[in-house]
Amino acid sequence: MNGLVKIGEYILEFVVVTLLVALSAATVVFFIPMMVGLNGFFKNKKSVRLFRDIFYTIKENWVILIPFTIFELLITVFPILNIYYFNNHLDQMNPFILAVSYVALVIGVIYFATGPTIIVNMEVGFFQLLRNGFMLLFGGLWRSLLSLALVAGVVALIVLYPYAIVLTLYLIPLAVTKLMTENLYVLKARAMGTNVYTLKKAEQDDDYFKQPTPVQVKPKEKEGGEQDD
């Protein structure tokens, strides 16, 4: 019975996240904030994360989300439109504009993969976000390459097979969040002169001691030394 409940929870999570991402993508403007919200959602363990974590994360980071969203829209949407247009109008292709579009798109993909993790886990300004987002790639080569490949694959689907994008709306935010968060742990552990396991253990212990615990109230003594029941 517990197995069926867990399956149902995963199905519900898949459906809700997919719908939220699809709706945000339809508006375009809210797509990047949704990716940041999902990063805050997926960074938590399955047993404790709630859908409200998505919107809480967006609310907590709305100041940095404004410039980051504008940046990502400019550096990804226009290049995608250019590439899509030239692929369908080969006779009007401009090699220079196409090359610039690909370079801009690569930059957009990098920060699409790294930006949400930096925003959720660090208090940074916009230019600090750009610097730290690039540095996050050095937390693990294979994880960074895999994250960039996943994001680039989504971009390719948008350009070539846009209807297939629905299948990626849950998996890509989940995978990229886990990979980039691990990179962040690696960089943080290096800076502190420790290892990832010790760092995670310290954070878990800290979270444990921050949890509220029931206070044992000692019964009030009555006159004569008797205690209340």
mmCIF file with all atom_site columns, C-alpha atoms in Angstrom:
data_model
loop_
_atom_site.group_PDB
_atom_site.id
_atom_site.type_symbol
_atom_site.label_atom_id
_atom_site.label_alt_id
_atom_site.label_comp_id
_atom_site.label_asym_id
_atom_site.label_entity_id
_atom_site.label_seq_id
_atom_site.pdbx_PDB_ins_code
_atom_site.Cartn_x
_atom_site.Cartn_y
_atom_site.Cartn_z
_atom_site.occupancy
_atom_site.B_iso_or_equiv
_atom_site.pdbx_formal_charge
_atom_site.auth_seq_id
_atom_site.auth_comp_id
_atom_site.auth_asym_id
_atom_site.auth_atom_id
_atom_site.pdbx_PDB_model_num
ATOM 1   C CA . MET A 1 1   ? 0.000  0.000  0.000   1.00 0.00 ? 1   MET A CA 1
ATOM 2   C CA . ASN A 1 2   ? 2.845  2.388  0.868   1.00 0.00 ? 2   ASN A CA 1
ATOM 3   C CA . GLY A 1 3   ? 4.386  1.635  -2.519  1.00 0.00 ? 3   GLY A CA 1
ATOM 4   C CA . LEU A 1 4   ? 1.199  2.685  -4.311  1.00 0.00 ? 4   LEU A CA 1
ATOM 5   C CA . VAL A 1 5   ? 1.049  5.883  -2.263  1.00 0.00 ? 5   VAL A CA 1
ATOM 6   C CA . LYS A 1 6   ? 4.621  6.762  -3.229  1.00 0.00 ? 6   LYS A CA 1
ATOM 7   C CA . ILE A 1 7   ? 3.914  6.050  -6.897  1.00 0.00 ? 7   ILE A CA 1
ATOM 8   C CA . GLY A 1 8   ? 0.864  8.280  -6.688  1.00 0.00 ? 8   GLY A CA 1
ATOM 9   C CA . GLU A 1 9   ? 2.933  11.053 -5.100  1.00 0.00 ? 9   GLU A CA 1
ATOM 10  C CA . TYR A 1 10  ? 5.517  10.869 -7.879  1.00 0.00 ? 10  TYR A CA 1
ATOM 11  C CA . ILE A 1 11  ? 2.815  10.928 -10.554 1.00 0.00 ? 11  ILE A CA 1
ATOM 12  C CA . LEU A 1 12  ? 1.156  13.937 -8.906  1.00 0.00 ? 12  LEU A CA 1
ATOM 13  C CA . GLU A 1 13  ? 4.486  15.744 -8.660  1.00 0.00 ? 13  GLU A CA 1
ATOM 14  C CA . PHE A 1 14  ? 5.273  14.979 -12.307 1.00 0.00 ? 14  PHE A CA 1
ATOM 15  C CA . VAL A 1 15  ? 1.902  16.256 -13.511 1.00 0.00 ? 15  VAL A CA 1
ATOM 16  C CA . VAL A 1 16  ? 1.906  19.433 -11.405 1.00 0.00 ? 16  VAL A CA 1
ATOM 17  C CA . VAL A 1 17  ? 5.495  20.383 -12.265 1.00 0.00 ? 17  VAL A CA 1
ATOM 18  C CA . THR A 1 18  ? 4.931  19.677 -15.965 1.00 0.00 ? 18  THR A CA 1
ATOM 19  C CA . LEU A 1 19  ? 1.813  21.860 -16.005 1.00 0.00 ? 19  LEU A CA 1
ATOM 20  C CA . LEU A 1 20  ? 3.529  24.699 -14.146 1.00 0.00 ? 20  LEU A CA 1
ATOM 21  C CA . VAL A 1 21  ? 6.514  24.678 -16.506 1.00 0.00 ? 21  VAL A CA 1
ATOM 22  C CA . ALA A 1 22  ? 4.254  24.464 -19.567 1.00 0.00 ? 22  ALA A CA 1
ATOM 23  C CA . LEU A 1 23  ? 2.166  27.409 -18.381 1.00 0.00 ? 23  LEU A CA 1
ATOM 24  C CA . SER A 1 24  ? 5.249  29.484 -17.576 1.00 0.00 ? 24  SER A CA 1
ATOM 25  C CA . ALA A 1 25  ? 6.787  28.643 -20.964 1.00 0.00 ? 25  ALA A CA 1
ATOM 26  C CA . ALA A 1 26  ? 3.587  29.772 -22.676 1.00 0.00 ? 26  ALA A CA 1
ATOM 27  C CA . THR A 1 27  ? 3.954  33.195 -21.043 1.00 0.00 ? 27  THR A CA 1
ATOM 28  C CA . VAL A 1 28  ? 7.724  33.250 -21.818 1.00 0.00 ? 28  VAL A CA 1
ATOM 29  C CA . VAL A 1 29  ? 8.387  35.942 -19.184 1.00 0.00 ? 29  VAL A CA 1
ATOM 30  C CA . PHE A 1 30  ? 7.660  33.669 -16.208 1.00 0.00 ? 30  PHE A CA 1
ATOM 31  C CA . PHE A 1 31  ? 9.680  30.722 -17.517 1.00 0.00 ? 31  PHE A CA 1
ATOM 32  C CA . ILE A 1 32  ? 12.998 31.723 -15.923 1.00 0.00 ? 32  ILE A CA 1
ATOM 33  C CA . PRO A 1 33  ? 11.428 32.518 -12.514 1.00 0.00 ? 33  PRO A CA 1
ATOM 34  C CA . MET A 1 34  ? 9.737  29.121 -12.653 1.00 0.00 ? 34  MET A CA 1
ATOM 35  C CA . MET A 1 35  ? 13.106 27.421 -13.252 1.00 0.00 ? 35  MET A CA 1
ATOM 36  C CA . VAL A 1 36  ? 14.491 29.181 -10.183 1.00 0.00 ? 36  VAL A CA 1
ATOM 37  C CA . GLY A 1 37  ? 11.422 28.182 -8.176  1.00 0.00 ? 37  GLY A CA 1
ATOM 38  C CA . LEU A 1 38  ? 11.841 24.560 -9.212  1.00 0.00 ? 38  LEU A CA 1
ATOM 39  C CA . ASN A 1 39  ? 15.473 24.676 -8.170  1.00 0.00 ? 39  ASN A CA 1
ATOM 40  C CA . GLY A 1 40  ? 14.353 25.622 -4.674  1.00 0.00 ? 40  GLY A CA 1
ATOM 41  C CA . PHE A 1 41  ? 11.756 22.844 -4.841  1.00 0.00 ? 41  PHE A CA 1
ATOM 42  C CA . PHE A 1 42  ? 14.007 20.051 -6.125  1.00 0.00 ? 42  PHE A CA 1
ATOM 43  C CA . LYS A 1 43  ? 16.953 20.855 -3.854  1.00 0.00 ? 43  LYS A CA 1
ATOM 44  C CA . ASN A 1 44  ? 14.884 19.467 -0.969  1.00 0.00 ? 44  ASN A CA 1
ATOM 45  C CA . LYS A 1 45  ? 14.373 15.775 -0.381  1.00 0.00 ? 45  LYS A CA 1
ATOM 46  C CA . LYS A 1 46  ? 11.215 14.202 -1.780  1.00 0.00 ? 46  LYS A CA 1
ATOM 47  C CA . SER A 1 47  ? 9.880  13.540 1.715   1.00 0.00 ? 47  SER A CA 1
ATOM 48  C CA . VAL A 1 48  ? 9.883  17.210 2.748   1.00 0.00 ? 48  VAL A CA 1
ATOM 49  C CA . ARG A 1 49  ? 9.409  19.304 -0.389  1.00 0.00 ? 49  ARG A CA 1
ATOM 50  C CA . LEU A 1 50  ? 6.104  21.052 -0.978  1.00 0.00 ? 50  LEU A CA 1
ATOM 51  C CA . PHE A 1 51  ? 4.691  22.754 -4.075  1.00 0.00 ? 51  PHE A CA 1
ATOM 52  C CA . ARG A 1 52  ? 4.545  26.029 -2.187  1.00 0.00 ? 52  ARG A CA 1
ATOM 53  C CA . ASP A 1 53  ? 8.364  25.912 -2.044  1.00 0.00 ? 53  ASP A CA 1
ATOM 54  C CA . ILE A 1 54  ? 8.329  26.850 -5.749  1.00 0.00 ? 54  ILE A CA 1
ATOM 55  C CA . PHE A 1 55  ? 6.464  30.098 -5.217  1.00 0.00 ? 55  PHE A CA 1
ATOM 56  C CA . TYR A 1 56  ? 8.224  30.876 -1.946  1.00 0.00 ? 56  TYR A CA 1
ATOM 57  C CA . THR A 1 57  ? 11.585 30.640 -3.734  1.00 0.00 ? 57  THR A CA 1
ATOM 58  C CA . ILE A 1 58  ? 10.391 32.979 -6.479  1.00 0.00 ? 58  ILE A CA 1
ATOM 59  C CA . LYS A 1 59  ? 9.084  35.465 -3.923  1.00 0.00 ? 59  LYS A CA 1
ATOM 60  C CA . GLU A 1 60  ? 12.299 35.410 -1.890  1.00 0.00 ? 60  GLU A CA 1
ATOM 61  C CA . ASN A 1 61  ? 14.477 36.084 -4.962  1.00 0.00 ? 61  ASN A CA 1
ATOM 62  C CA . TRP A 1 62  ? 12.332 38.446 -7.043  1.00 0.00 ? 62  TRP A CA 1
ATOM 63  C CA . VAL A 1 63  ? 14.918 41.276 -6.944  1.00 0.00 ? 63  VAL A CA 1
ATOM 64  C CA . ILE A 1 64  ? 17.667 39.288 -8.692  1.00 0.00 ? 64  ILE A CA 1
ATOM 65  C CA . LEU A 1 65  ? 15.110 37.474 -10.860 1.00 0.00 ? 65  LEU A CA 1
ATOM 66  C CA . ILE A 1 66  ? 14.188 40.655 -12.739 1.00 0.00 ? 66  ILE A CA 1
ATOM 67  C CA . PRO A 1 67  ? 17.631 41.319 -14.317 1.00 0.00 ? 67  PRO A CA 1
ATOM 68  C CA . PHE A 1 68  ? 18.376 37.609 -14.679 1.00 0.00 ? 68  PHE A CA 1
ATOM 69  C CA . THR A 1 69  ? 15.108 36.991 -16.534 1.00 0.00 ? 69  THR A CA 1
ATOM 70  C CA . ILE A 1 70  ? 15.712 39.926 -18.893 1.00 0.00 ? 70  ILE A CA 1
ATOM 71  C CA . PHE A 1 71  ? 19.264 38.712 -19.515 1.00 0.00 ? 71  PHE A CA 1
ATOM 72  C CA . GLU A 1 72  ? 18.186 35.148 -20.265 1.00 0.00 ? 72  GLU A CA 1
ATOM 73  C CA . LEU A 1 73  ? 15.334 36.216 -22.526 1.00 0.00 ? 73  LEU A CA 1
ATOM 74  C CA . LEU A 1 74  ? 17.579 38.489 -24.572 1.00 0.00 ? 74  LEU A CA 1
ATOM 75  C CA . ILE A 1 75  ? 20.418 36.021 -24.870 1.00 0.00 ? 75  ILE A CA 1
ATOM 76  C CA . THR A 1 76  ? 18.300 32.953 -25.675 1.00 0.00 ? 76  THR A CA 1
ATOM 77  C CA . VAL A 1 77  ? 14.992 33.922 -27.282 1.00 0.00 ? 77  VAL A CA 1
ATOM 78  C CA . PHE A 1 78  ? 16.378 36.096 -30.077 1.00 0.00 ? 78  PHE A CA 1
ATOM 79  C CA . PRO A 1 79  ? 19.139 33.619 -31.031 1.00 0.00 ? 79  PRO A CA 1
ATOM 80  C CA . ILE A 1 80  ? 16.588 30.773 -31.088 1.00 0.00 ? 80  ILE A CA 1
ATOM 81  C CA . LEU A 1 81  ? 14.322 32.827 -33.336 1.00 0.00 ? 81  LEU A CA 1
ATOM 82  C CA . ASN A 1 82  ? 17.263 33.660 -35.627 1.00 0.00 ? 82  ASN A CA 1
ATOM 83  C CA . ILE A 1 83  ? 18.388 30.039 -35.872 1.00 0.00 ? 83  ILE A CA 1
ATOM 84  C CA . TYR A 1 84  ? 14.845 28.826 -36.456 1.00 0.00 ? 84  TYR A CA 1
ATOM 85  C CA . TYR A 1 85  ? 14.316 31.454 -39.161 1.00 0.00 ? 85  TYR A CA 1
ATOM 86  C CA . PHE A 1 86  ? 17.557 30.699 -41.017 1.00 0.00 ? 86  PHE A CA 1
ATOM 87  C CA . ASN A 1 87  ? 16.886 26.952 -40.863 1.00 0.00 ? 87  ASN A CA 1
ATOM 88  C CA . ASN A 1 88  ? 13.625 27.562 -42.679 1.00 0.00 ? 88  ASN A CA 1
ATOM 89  C CA . HIS A 1 89  ? 14.914 30.270 -45.041 1.00 0.00 ? 89  HIS A CA 1
ATOM 90  C CA . LEU A 1 90  ? 18.299 29.059 -46.215 1.00 0.00 ? 90  LEU A CA 1
ATOM 91  C CA . ASP A 1 91  ? 18.365 31.529 -49.103 1.00 0.00 ? 91  ASP A CA 1
ATOM 92  C CA . GLN A 1 92  ? 18.357 34.445 -46.610 1.00 0.00 ? 92  GLN A CA 1
ATOM 93  C CA . MET A 1 93  ? 20.988 33.057 -44.247 1.00 0.00 ? 93  MET A CA 1
ATOM 94  C CA . ASN A 1 94  ? 23.462 35.546 -42.774 1.00 0.00 ? 94  ASN A CA 1
ATOM 95  C CA . PRO A 1 95  ? 26.547 33.618 -41.557 1.00 0.00 ? 95  PRO A CA 1
ATOM 96  C CA . PHE A 1 96  ? 27.667 36.406 -39.195 1.00 0.00 ? 96  PHE A CA 1
ATOM 97  C CA . ILE A 1 97  ? 24.284 36.771 -37.472 1.00 0.00 ? 97  ILE A CA 1
ATOM 98  C CA . LEU A 1 98  ? 23.975 32.986 -37.301 1.00 0.00 ? 98  LEU A CA 1
ATOM 99  C CA . ALA A 1 99  ? 27.422 32.664 -35.663 1.00 0.00 ? 99  ALA A CA 1
ATOM 100 C CA . VAL A 1 100 ? 26.645 35.395 -33.128 1.00 0.00 ? 100 VAL A CA 1
ATOM 101 C CA . SER A 1 101 ? 23.323 33.710 -32.399 1.00 0.00 ? 101 SER A CA 1
ATOM 102 C CA . TYR A 1 102 ? 25.028 30.399 -31.644 1.00 0.00 ? 102 TYR A CA 1
ATOM 103 C CA . VAL A 1 103 ? 27.601 32.051 -29.355 1.00 0.00 ? 103 VAL A CA 1
ATOM 104 C CA . ALA A 1 104 ? 24.878 33.935 -27.482 1.00 0.00 ? 104 ALA A CA 1
ATOM 105 C CA . LEU A 1 105 ? 22.842 30.755 -27.194 1.00 0.00 ? 105 LEU A CA 1
ATOM 106 C CA . VAL A 1 106 ? 25.782 28.860 -25.672 1.00 0.00 ? 106 VAL A CA 1
ATOM 107 C CA . ILE A 1 107 ? 26.180 31.629 -23.068 1.00 0.00 ? 107 ILE A CA 1
ATOM 108 C CA . GLY A 1 108 ? 22.452 31.512 -22.377 1.00 0.00 ? 108 GLY A CA 1
ATOM 109 C CA . VAL A 1 109 ? 22.557 27.735 -21.929 1.00 0.00 ? 109 VAL A CA 1
ATOM 110 C CA . ILE A 1 110 ? 25.438 28.019 -19.429 1.00 0.00 ? 110 ILE A CA 1
ATOM 111 C CA . TYR A 1 111 ? 23.593 30.492 -17.227 1.00 0.00 ? 111 TYR A CA 1
ATOM 112 C CA . PHE A 1 112 ? 20.289 28.694 -17.660 1.00 0.00 ? 112 PHE A CA 1
ATOM 113 C CA . ALA A 1 113 ? 21.980 25.664 -16.098 1.00 0.00 ? 113 ALA A CA 1
ATOM 114 C CA . THR A 1 114 ? 23.963 27.455 -13.381 1.00 0.00 ? 114 THR A CA 1
ATOM 115 C CA . GLY A 1 115 ? 22.013 30.640 -12.600 1.00 0.00 ? 115 GLY A CA 1
ATOM 116 C CA . PRO A 1 116 ? 19.108 29.112 -10.638 1.00 0.00 ? 116 PRO A CA 1
ATOM 117 C CA . THR A 1 117 ? 21.455 27.216 -8.315  1.00 0.00 ? 117 THR A CA 1
ATOM 118 C CA . ILE A 1 118 ? 23.446 30.371 -7.558  1.00 0.00 ? 118 ILE A CA 1
ATOM 119 C CA . ILE A 1 119 ? 20.288 32.415 -6.961  1.00 0.00 ? 119 ILE A CA 1
ATOM 120 C CA . VAL A 1 120 ? 18.718 29.856 -4.623  1.00 0.00 ? 120 VAL A CA 1
ATOM 121 C CA . ASN A 1 121 ? 21.847 29.166 -2.567  1.00 0.00 ? 121 ASN A CA 1
ATOM 122 C CA . MET A 1 122 ? 23.686 32.500 -2.511  1.00 0.00 ? 122 MET A CA 1
ATOM 123 C CA . GLU A 1 123 ? 22.839 36.150 -1.962  1.00 0.00 ? 123 GLU A CA 1
ATOM 124 C CA . VAL A 1 124 ? 24.394 37.814 -5.016  1.00 0.00 ? 124 VAL A CA 1
ATOM 125 C CA . GLY A 1 125 ? 24.008 40.819 -7.265  1.00 0.00 ? 125 GLY A CA 1
ATOM 126 C CA . PHE A 1 126 ? 23.573 40.428 -11.010 1.00 0.00 ? 126 PHE A CA 1
ATOM 127 C CA . PHE A 1 127 ? 27.268 40.657 -11.934 1.00 0.00 ? 127 PHE A CA 1
ATOM 128 C CA . GLN A 1 128 ? 28.197 38.384 -9.047  1.00 0.00 ? 128 GLN A CA 1
ATOM 129 C CA . LEU A 1 129 ? 25.627 35.945 -10.425 1.00 0.00 ? 129 LEU A CA 1
ATOM 130 C CA . LEU A 1 130 ? 27.312 35.984 -13.836 1.00 0.00 ? 130 LEU A CA 1
ATOM 131 C CA . ARG A 1 131 ? 30.754 35.413 -12.330 1.00 0.00 ? 131 ARG A CA 1
ATOM 132 C CA . ASN A 1 132 ? 29.688 32.712 -9.878  1.00 0.00 ? 132 ASN A CA 1
ATOM 133 C CA . GLY A 1 133 ? 27.487 31.047 -12.464 1.00 0.00 ? 133 GLY A CA 1
ATOM 134 C CA . PHE A 1 134 ? 30.489 30.532 -14.711 1.00 0.00 ? 134 PHE A CA 1
ATOM 135 C CA . MET A 1 135 ? 32.669 29.358 -11.822 1.00 0.00 ? 135 MET A CA 1
ATOM 136 C CA . LEU A 1 136 ? 30.038 26.792 -10.858 1.00 0.00 ? 136 LEU A CA 1
ATOM 137 C CA . LEU A 1 137 ? 30.971 24.810 -13.966 1.00 0.00 ? 137 LEU A CA 1
ATOM 138 C CA . PHE A 1 138 ? 34.322 23.997 -12.354 1.00 0.00 ? 138 PHE A CA 1
ATOM 139 C CA . GLY A 1 139 ? 32.696 22.142 -9.482  1.00 0.00 ? 139 GLY A CA 1
ATOM 140 C CA . GLY A 1 140 ? 32.645 18.978 -11.580 1.00 0.00 ? 140 GLY A CA 1
ATOM 141 C CA . LEU A 1 141 ? 33.454 18.570 -15.261 1.00 0.00 ? 141 LEU A CA 1
ATOM 142 C CA . TRP A 1 142 ? 31.207 15.633 -16.063 1.00 0.00 ? 142 TRP A CA 1
ATOM 143 C CA . ARG A 1 143 ? 28.261 17.038 -14.109 1.00 0.00 ? 143 ARG A CA 1
ATOM 144 C CA . SER A 1 144 ? 28.649 20.390 -15.861 1.00 0.00 ? 144 SER A CA 1
ATOM 145 C CA . LEU A 1 145 ? 28.892 18.792 -19.293 1.00 0.00 ? 145 LEU A CA 1
ATOM 146 C CA . LEU A 1 146 ? 25.866 16.622 -18.603 1.00 0.00 ? 146 LEU A CA 1
ATOM 147 C CA . SER A 1 147 ? 23.833 19.613 -17.366 1.00 0.00 ? 147 SER A CA 1
ATOM 148 C CA . LEU A 1 148 ? 24.775 21.689 -20.401 1.00 0.00 ? 148 LEU A CA 1
ATOM 149 C CA . ALA A 1 149 ? 23.978 18.756 -22.689 1.00 0.00 ? 149 ALA A CA 1
ATOM 150 C CA . LEU A 1 150 ? 20.529 18.384 -21.108 1.00 0.00 ? 150 LEU A CA 1
ATOM 151 C CA . VAL A 1 151 ? 19.747 22.090 -21.462 1.00 0.00 ? 151 VAL A CA 1
ATOM 152 C CA . ALA A 1 152 ? 21.163 22.179 -24.991 1.00 0.00 ? 152 ALA A CA 1
ATOM 153 C CA . GLY A 1 153 ? 19.023 19.157 -25.846 1.00 0.00 ? 153 GLY A CA 1
ATOM 154 C CA . VAL A 1 154 ? 15.921 21.040 -24.732 1.00 0.00 ? 154 VAL A CA 1
ATOM 155 C CA . VAL A 1 155 ? 16.950 24.043 -26.853 1.00 0.00 ? 155 VAL A CA 1
ATOM 156 C CA . ALA A 1 156 ? 17.444 21.729 -29.830 1.00 0.00 ? 156 ALA A CA 1
ATOM 157 C CA . LEU A 1 157 ? 13.980 20.274 -29.310 1.00 0.00 ? 157 LEU A CA 1
ATOM 158 C CA . ILE A 1 158 ? 12.513 23.781 -29.204 1.00 0.00 ? 158 ILE A CA 1
ATOM 159 C CA . VAL A 1 159 ? 14.148 24.570 -32.542 1.00 0.00 ? 159 VAL A CA 1
ATOM 160 C CA . LEU A 1 160 ? 13.585 21.225 -34.283 1.00 0.00 ? 160 LEU A CA 1
ATOM 161 C CA . TYR A 1 161 ? 10.772 19.336 -32.545 1.00 0.00 ? 161 TYR A CA 1
ATOM 162 C CA . PRO A 1 162 ? 8.893  21.764 -30.264 1.00 0.00 ? 162 PRO A CA 1
ATOM 163 C CA . TYR A 1 163 ? 6.042  19.330 -29.508 1.00 0.00 ? 163 TYR A CA 1
ATOM 164 C CA . ALA A 1 164 ? 8.449  16.846 -27.900 1.00 0.00 ? 164 ALA A CA 1
ATOM 165 C CA . ILE A 1 165 ? 9.465  19.394 -25.283 1.00 0.00 ? 165 ILE A CA 1
ATOM 166 C CA . VAL A 1 166 ? 6.613  18.334 -22.973 1.00 0.00 ? 166 VAL A CA 1
ATOM 167 C CA . LEU A 1 167 ? 8.450  15.141 -22.057 1.00 0.00 ? 167 LEU A CA 1
ATOM 168 C CA . THR A 1 168 ? 11.388 17.114 -20.623 1.00 0.00 ? 168 THR A CA 1
ATOM 169 C CA . LEU A 1 169 ? 9.576  19.632 -18.441 1.00 0.00 ? 169 LEU A CA 1
ATOM 170 C CA . TYR A 1 170 ? 9.964  17.598 -15.242 1.00 0.00 ? 170 TYR A CA 1
ATOM 171 C CA . LEU A 1 171 ? 13.191 15.691 -15.856 1.00 0.00 ? 171 LEU A CA 1
ATOM 172 C CA . ILE A 1 172 ? 15.474 18.549 -16.939 1.00 0.00 ? 172 ILE A CA 1
ATOM 173 C CA . PRO A 1 173 ? 14.860 20.906 -13.956 1.00 0.00 ? 173 PRO A CA 1
ATOM 174 C CA . LEU A 1 174 ? 15.225 17.953 -11.569 1.00 0.00 ? 174 LEU A CA 1
ATOM 175 C CA . ALA A 1 175 ? 18.455 16.633 -13.114 1.00 0.00 ? 175 ALA A CA 1
ATOM 176 C CA . VAL A 1 176 ? 20.114 20.028 -13.569 1.00 0.00 ? 176 VAL A CA 1
ATOM 177 C CA . THR A 1 177 ? 19.253 21.081 -10.001 1.00 0.00 ? 177 THR A CA 1
ATOM 178 C CA . LYS A 1 178 ? 20.805 17.935 -8.529  1.00 0.00 ? 178 LYS A CA 1
ATOM 179 C CA . LEU A 1 179 ? 23.939 18.148 -10.697 1.00 0.00 ? 179 LEU A CA 1
ATOM 180 C CA . MET A 1 180 ? 24.590 21.854 -10.148 1.00 0.00 ? 180 MET A CA 1
ATOM 181 C CA . THR A 1 181 ? 23.865 21.659 -6.411  1.00 0.00 ? 181 THR A CA 1
ATOM 182 C CA . GLU A 1 182 ? 26.504 18.929 -6.155  1.00 0.00 ? 182 GLU A CA 1
ATOM 183 C CA . ASN A 1 183 ? 28.946 21.205 -8.009  1.00 0.00 ? 183 ASN A CA 1
ATOM 184 C CA . LEU A 1 184 ? 28.202 23.941 -5.488  1.00 0.00 ? 184 LEU A CA 1
ATOM 185 C CA . TYR A 1 185 ? 28.982 21.579 -2.613  1.00 0.00 ? 185 TYR A CA 1
ATOM 186 C CA . VAL A 1 186 ? 32.313 20.686 -4.236  1.00 0.00 ? 186 VAL A CA 1
ATOM 187 C CA . LEU A 1 187 ? 33.337 24.336 -4.630  1.00 0.00 ? 187 LEU A CA 1
ATOM 188 C CA . LYS A 1 188 ? 32.183 25.200 -1.110  1.00 0.00 ? 188 LYS A CA 1
ATOM 189 C CA . ALA A 1 189 ? 34.078 22.241 0.350   1.00 0.00 ? 189 ALA A CA 1
ATOM 190 C CA . ARG A 1 190 ? 37.248 23.309 -1.472  1.00 0.00 ? 190 ARG A CA 1
ATOM 191 C CA . ALA A 1 191 ? 36.942 26.863 -0.168  1.00 0.00 ? 191 ALA A CA 1
ATOM 192 C CA . MET A 1 192 ? 36.470 25.593 3.407   1.00 0.00 ? 192 MET A CA 1
ATOM 193 C CA . GLY A 1 193 ? 39.273 23.031 3.197   1.00 0.00 ? 193 GLY A CA 1
ATOM 194 C CA . THR A 1 194 ? 37.009 20.064 3.846   1.00 0.00 ? 194 THR A CA 1
ATOM 195 C CA . ASN A 1 195 ? 35.188 17.425 1.823   1.00 0.00 ? 195 ASN A CA 1
ATOM 196 C CA . VAL A 1 196 ? 31.642 17.190 0.487   1.00 0.00 ? 196 VAL A CA 1
ATOM 197 C CA . TYR A 1 197 ? 30.588 14.433 2.887   1.00 0.00 ? 197 TYR A CA 1
ATOM 198 C CA . THR A 1 198 ? 31.697 16.405 5.963   1.00 0.00 ? 198 THR A CA 1
ATOM 199 C CA . LEU A 1 199 ? 30.014 19.551 4.655   1.00 0.00 ? 199 LEU A CA 1
ATOM 200 C CA . LYS A 1 200 ? 26.702 17.792 4.007   1.00 0.00 ? 200 LYS A CA 1
ATOM 201 C CA . LYS A 1 201 ? 26.865 16.056 7.388   1.00 0.00 ? 201 LYS A CA 1
ATOM 202 C CA . ALA A 1 202 ? 27.391 19.397 9.143   1.00 0.00 ? 202 ALA A CA 1
ATOM 203 C CA . GLU A 1 203 ? 24.439 20.916 7.299   1.00 0.00 ? 203 GLU A CA 1
ATOM 204 C CA . GLN A 1 204 ? 22.216 17.959 8.172   1.00 0.00 ? 204 GLN A CA 1
ATOM 205 C CA . ASP A 1 205 ? 23.196 18.199 11.835  1.00 0.00 ? 205 ASP A CA 1
ATOM 206 C CA . ASP A 1 206 ? 22.528 21.932 11.789  1.00 0.00 ? 206 ASP A CA 1
ATOM 207 C CA . ASP A 1 207 ? 19.096 21.384 10.228  1.00 0.00 ? 207 ASP A CA 1
ATOM 208 C CA . TYR A 1 208 ? 18.349 18.731 12.839  1.00 0.00 ? 208 TYR A CA 1
ATOM 209 C CA . PHE A 1 209 ? 19.137 21.009 15.782  1.00 0.00 ? 209 PHE A CA 1
ATOM 210 C CA . LYS A 1 210 ? 17.078 23.809 14.241  1.00 0.00 ? 210 LYS A CA 1
ATOM 211 C CA . GLN A 1 211 ? 13.955 21.632 14.231  1.00 0.00 ? 211 GLN A CA 1
ATOM 212 C CA . PRO A 1 212 ? 11.495 22.436 17.027  1.00 0.00 ? 212 PRO A CA 1
ATOM 213 C CA . THR A 1 213 ? 11.329 19.788 19.725  1.00 0.00 ? 213 THR A CA 1
ATOM 214 C CA . PRO A 1 214 ? 8.634  19.343 22.339  1.00 0.00 ? 214 PRO A CA 1
ATOM 215 C CA . VAL A 1 215 ? 9.599  20.906 25.645  1.00 0.00 ? 215 VAL A CA 1
ATOM 216 C CA . GLN A 1 216 ? 9.128  18.708 28.670  1.00 0.00 ? 216 GLN A CA 1
ATOM 217 C CA . VAL A 1 217 ? 7.360  20.826 31.294  1.00 0.00 ? 217 VAL A CA 1
ATOM 218 C CA . LYS A 1 218 ? 8.035  19.777 34.827  1.00 0.00 ? 218 LYS A CA 1
ATOM 219 C CA . PRO A 1 219 ? 4.834  19.522 36.894  1.00 0.00 ? 219 PRO A CA 1
ATOM 220 C CA . LYS A 1 220 ? 4.311  22.448 39.198  1.00 0.00 ? 220 LYS A CA 1
ATOM 221 C CA . GLU A 1 221 ? 4.811  21.586 42.824  1.00 0.00 ? 221 GLU A CA 1
ATOM 222 C CA . LYS A 1 222 ? 2.058  22.323 45.279  1.00 0.00 ? 222 LYS A CA 1
ATOM 223 C CA . GLU A 1 223 ? 2.532  23.383 48.815  1.00 0.00 ? 223 GLU A CA 1
ATOM 224 C CA . GLY A 1 224 ? 3.751  20.507 50.921  1.00 0.00 ? 224 GLY A CA 1
ATOM 225 C CA . GLY A 1 225 ? 5.906  19.062 48.153  1.00 0.00 ? 225 GLY A CA 1
ATOM 226 C CA . GLU A 1 226 ? 3.036  17.440 46.206  1.00 0.00 ? 226 GLU A CA 1
ATOM 227 C CA . GLN A 1 227 ? 2.955  17.675 42.404  1.00 0.00 ? 227 GLN A CA 1
ATOM 228 C CA . ASP A 1 228 ? 0.094  18.236 40.022  1.00 0.00 ? 228 ASP A CA 1
ATOM 229 C CA . ASP A 1 229 ? -0.922 15.201 37.995  1.00 0.00 ? 229 ASP A CA 1
#
